[in-house]
Coordinates of C-alpha atoms in Angstrom, one line a residue:
X4 CA 87.2 155.0 -51.3
X5 CA 86.0 151.7 -50.0
X6 CA 86.5 152.5 -46.4
X7 CA 85.0 156.0 -46.8
X8 CA 81.9 154.4 -48.3
X9 CA 81.5 151.9 -45.5
X10 CA 82.1 154.6 -42.8
X11 CA 79.5 156.9 -44.3
X12 CA 76.8 154.3 -44.7
X13 CA 77.4 152.7 -41.3
X14 CA 77.6 156.1 -39.5
X15 CA 74.1 157.0 -40.9
X16 CA 72.8 153.5 -40.0
X17 CA 74.2 153.7 -36.4
X18 CA 72.7 157.1 -35.7
X19 CA 69.3 156.3 -37.0
X20 CA 67.0 156.0 -33.9
X21 CA 66.1 152.4 -33.2
X22 CA 65.9 149.8 -30.4
X23 CA 69.7 149.8 -29.8
X24 CA 69.8 153.6 -29.3
X25 CA 66.7 153.6 -27.1
X26 CA 68.0 150.9 -24.9
X27 CA 71.2 152.8 -24.3
X28 CA 69.3 156.0 -23.5
X29 CA 67.1 154.3 -21.1
X30 CA 70.0 152.7 -19.2
X31 CA 71.7 156.1 -19.2
X32 CA 68.8 157.7 -17.4
X33 CA 67.6 154.9 -15.1
X34 CA 70.9 153.3 -14.1
X35 CA 74.6 154.1 -14.0
X36 CA 76.9 155.2 -16.8
X37 CA 78.8 151.9 -16.3
X38 CA 75.6 149.9 -17.0
X39 CA 74.9 152.0 -20.1
X40 CA 78.4 151.5 -21.4
X41 CA 78.2 147.8 -20.7
X42 CA 75.0 147.6 -22.7
X43 CA 76.7 149.5 -25.5
X44 CA 79.5 146.9 -25.5
X45 CA 76.8 144.2 -26.0
X46 CA 75.5 146.3 -28.9
X47 CA 78.9 146.6 -30.5
X48 CA 79.4 142.9 -30.1
X49 CA 76.2 142.4 -32.0
X50 CA 77.6 144.7 -34.7
X51 CA 80.7 142.4 -34.9
X52 CA 78.5 139.3 -35.3
X53 CA 76.2 140.9 -37.9
X54 CA 79.2 142.3 -39.7
X55 CA 80.9 138.9 -39.8
X56 CA 77.7 137.3 -41.0
X57 CA 77.2 139.9 -43.7
X58 CA 80.8 139.6 -44.8
X59 CA 80.5 135.8 -45.1
X60 CA 77.4 136.2 -47.1
X61 CA 74.5 135.4 -44.8
X62 CA 72.2 136.8 -47.5
X63 CA 73.1 133.7 -49.6
X64 CA 72.1 131.5 -46.7
X65 CA 68.8 133.2 -46.2
X66 CA 68.0 132.8 -49.9
X67 CA 69.0 129.1 -49.8
X68 CA 67.1 128.5 -46.6
X69 CA 64.2 131.0 -46.2
X70 CA 63.0 129.3 -43.1
X71 CA 66.2 130.4 -41.3
X72 CA 65.4 134.0 -42.0
X73 CA 61.7 133.5 -41.1
X74 CA 62.7 131.9 -37.7
X75 CA 65.1 134.7 -36.9
X76 CA 62.5 137.4 -37.9
X77 CA 59.8 135.9 -35.7
X78 CA 62.1 135.4 -32.7
X79 CA 63.5 139.0 -33.1
X80 CA 60.0 140.5 -33.5
X81 CA 58.6 138.7 -30.5
X82 CA 61.6 139.7 -28.4
X83 CA 61.2 143.4 -29.2
X84 CA 57.4 143.3 -28.5
X85 CA 58.2 141.6 -25.2
X86 CA 60.6 144.3 -24.3
X87 CA 57.9 147.0 -25.0
X88 CA 55.2 145.2 -23.1
X89 CA 57.6 144.7 -20.1
X90 CA 58.2 148.5 -20.1
X91 CA 54.4 149.1 -20.1
X92 CA 54.0 146.7 -17.2
X93 CA 56.8 148.4 -15.2
X94 CA 55.0 151.7 -15.8
X95 CA 51.7 150.3 -14.5
X96 CA 53.5 149.1 -11.3
X97 CA 54.8 152.6 -10.6
X98 CA 51.6 154.4 -11.5
X99 CA 50.4 155.1 -8.0
X100 CA 52.6 158.2 -7.3
X101 CA 55.3 160.5 -8.3
X102 CA 58.2 158.1 -7.6
X103 CA 59.0 158.4 -11.3
X104 CA 60.5 161.8 -10.8
X105 CA 62.9 160.6 -8.2
X106 CA 66.6 160.6 -9.2
X107 CA 67.1 157.1 -7.8
X108 CA 68.9 154.7 -10.0
X109 CA 68.0 151.1 -10.7
X110 CA 70.7 148.5 -10.0
X111 CA 71.3 146.4 -13.1
X112 CA 73.9 143.6 -13.2
X113 CA 76.5 144.3 -15.8
X114 CA 76.1 140.8 -17.3
X115 CA 72.4 141.6 -17.7
X116 CA 73.1 144.9 -19.4
X117 CA 75.5 143.3 -21.8
X118 CA 73.1 140.5 -22.7
X119 CA 70.3 143.1 -23.3
X120 CA 72.5 145.2 -25.5
X121 CA 73.6 142.1 -27.5
X122 CA 70.1 140.5 -27.7
X123 CA 68.5 143.8 -28.8
X124 CA 71.0 144.2 -31.6
X125 CA 70.7 140.5 -32.7
X126 CA 66.9 140.7 -32.6
X127 CA 66.7 142.2 -36.0
X128 CA 67.9 139.9 -38.8
X129 CA 67.4 142.7 -41.3
X130 CA 70.6 144.1 -40.0
X131 CA 72.4 141.1 -41.5
X132 CA 70.8 141.8 -44.8
X133 CA 71.7 145.5 -44.6
X134 CA 75.3 144.6 -43.9
X135 CA 75.4 142.0 -46.6
X136 CA 74.0 144.7 -49.0
X137 CA 76.6 147.2 -47.8
X138 CA 79.4 144.8 -48.5
X139 CA 77.9 143.8 -51.9
X140 CA 77.7 147.5 -52.9
X141 CA 81.1 148.5 -51.7
X142 CA 83.3 145.4 -52.2
X143 CA 83.7 144.5 -55.9
X144 CA 84.7 141.0 -57.0
X145 CA 88.4 140.5 -56.2
X146 CA 88.5 142.7 -53.2
X147 CA 91.4 141.6 -50.9
X148 CA 90.2 139.3 -48.1
X149 CA 91.5 141.5 -45.3
X150 CA 89.3 144.4 -46.5
X151 CA 86.3 142.6 -45.1
X152 CA 87.9 142.3 -41.6
X153 CA 89.0 145.9 -41.8
X154 CA 85.5 147.0 -42.7
X155 CA 84.1 145.1 -39.7
X156 CA 86.6 146.8 -37.4
X157 CA 85.7 150.1 -38.9
X158 CA 82.0 149.5 -38.2
X159 CA 82.7 148.5 -34.6
X160 CA 84.8 151.7 -34.1
X161 CA 82.1 153.9 -35.5
X162 CA 79.5 152.2 -33.3
X163 CA 81.8 152.6 -30.3
X164 CA 82.4 156.3 -30.9
X165 CA 78.6 156.9 -31.4
X166 CA 77.5 155.2 -28.3
X167 CA 80.3 156.7 -26.2
X168 CA 79.3 160.2 -27.4
X169 CA 75.6 159.4 -26.9
X170 CA 76.1 158.1 -23.3
X171 CA 78.3 161.1 -22.4
X172 CA 75.6 163.5 -23.6
X173 CA 72.6 161.7 -22.0
X174 CA 74.3 161.3 -18.6
X175 CA 75.0 165.1 -18.4
X176 CA 73.2 166.4 -15.3
X177 CA 71.1 168.9 -17.3
X178 CA 69.9 166.3 -19.7
X179 CA 69.2 163.8 -17.0
X180 CA 67.2 166.4 -15.0
X181 CA 65.1 167.1 -18.1
X182 CA 64.5 163.4 -18.5
X183 CA 63.3 163.0 -14.9
X184 CA 60.6 165.7 -15.5
X185 CA 59.3 163.7 -18.5
X186 CA 60.3 160.1 -17.5
X187 CA 56.8 158.5 -17.9
X188 CA 56.2 160.1 -21.3
X189 CA 59.6 159.0 -22.6
X190 CA 59.2 155.5 -21.2
X191 CA 55.8 155.2 -23.0
X192 CA 57.5 156.4 -26.2
X193 CA 60.3 153.9 -25.8
X194 CA 57.9 151.0 -25.1
X195 CA 55.7 152.0 -28.1
X196 CA 58.7 152.1 -30.4
X197 CA 59.9 148.7 -29.3
X198 CA 56.4 147.2 -29.9
X199 CA 56.2 149.0 -33.2
X200 CA 59.6 147.7 -34.4
X201 CA 58.7 144.2 -33.3
X202 CA 55.3 144.2 -34.9
X203 CA 56.6 145.6 -38.1
X204 CA 59.3 142.9 -38.2
X205 CA 56.7 140.2 -37.5
X206 CA 54.3 141.5 -40.2
X207 CA 56.9 142.4 -42.9
X208 CA 57.0 140.1 -46.0
X209 CA 60.8 140.5 -46.4

């Protein structure tokens, strides 16, 4: 029952649209599948880190040292806003013509893609609080130690399956062709969501 609860909650959380999903989609449609998969690996690594932090009780740390959470929240919010503004700047640079509808792919170093996936995931410290709450709700006192490690592995597996399926779908030729016809609008939407998430994080009281 414990593992089913963790799987259900984390599956819903993983599939909820957010910066991680949007970053993967953008890499799918502007670069190669390998780049998108590498970015997803960075995201899954972030899931491991937040899962470990939640399991070890980072919520207790944040309560004991509120400034630590505040610092992470500000850094994460600024990072997401920066990503959104960078997308808008890139759009302005290509505004002059119809180059946007070209099927050309952008070369992105795999190390850069991995770092972007990892950093985008770690940019939201609320994920740590969510994971801590997940464990608190599903792991009663006295739960065997290895259950936590197994739950983290389960979360990583679910995230891996989700991003693999997502990338396989988005890189399908028909889907990619549809994207190319609406690339500018989609990029504006992605940039807006990044800025919105970052601003909400910066202004939130919790």
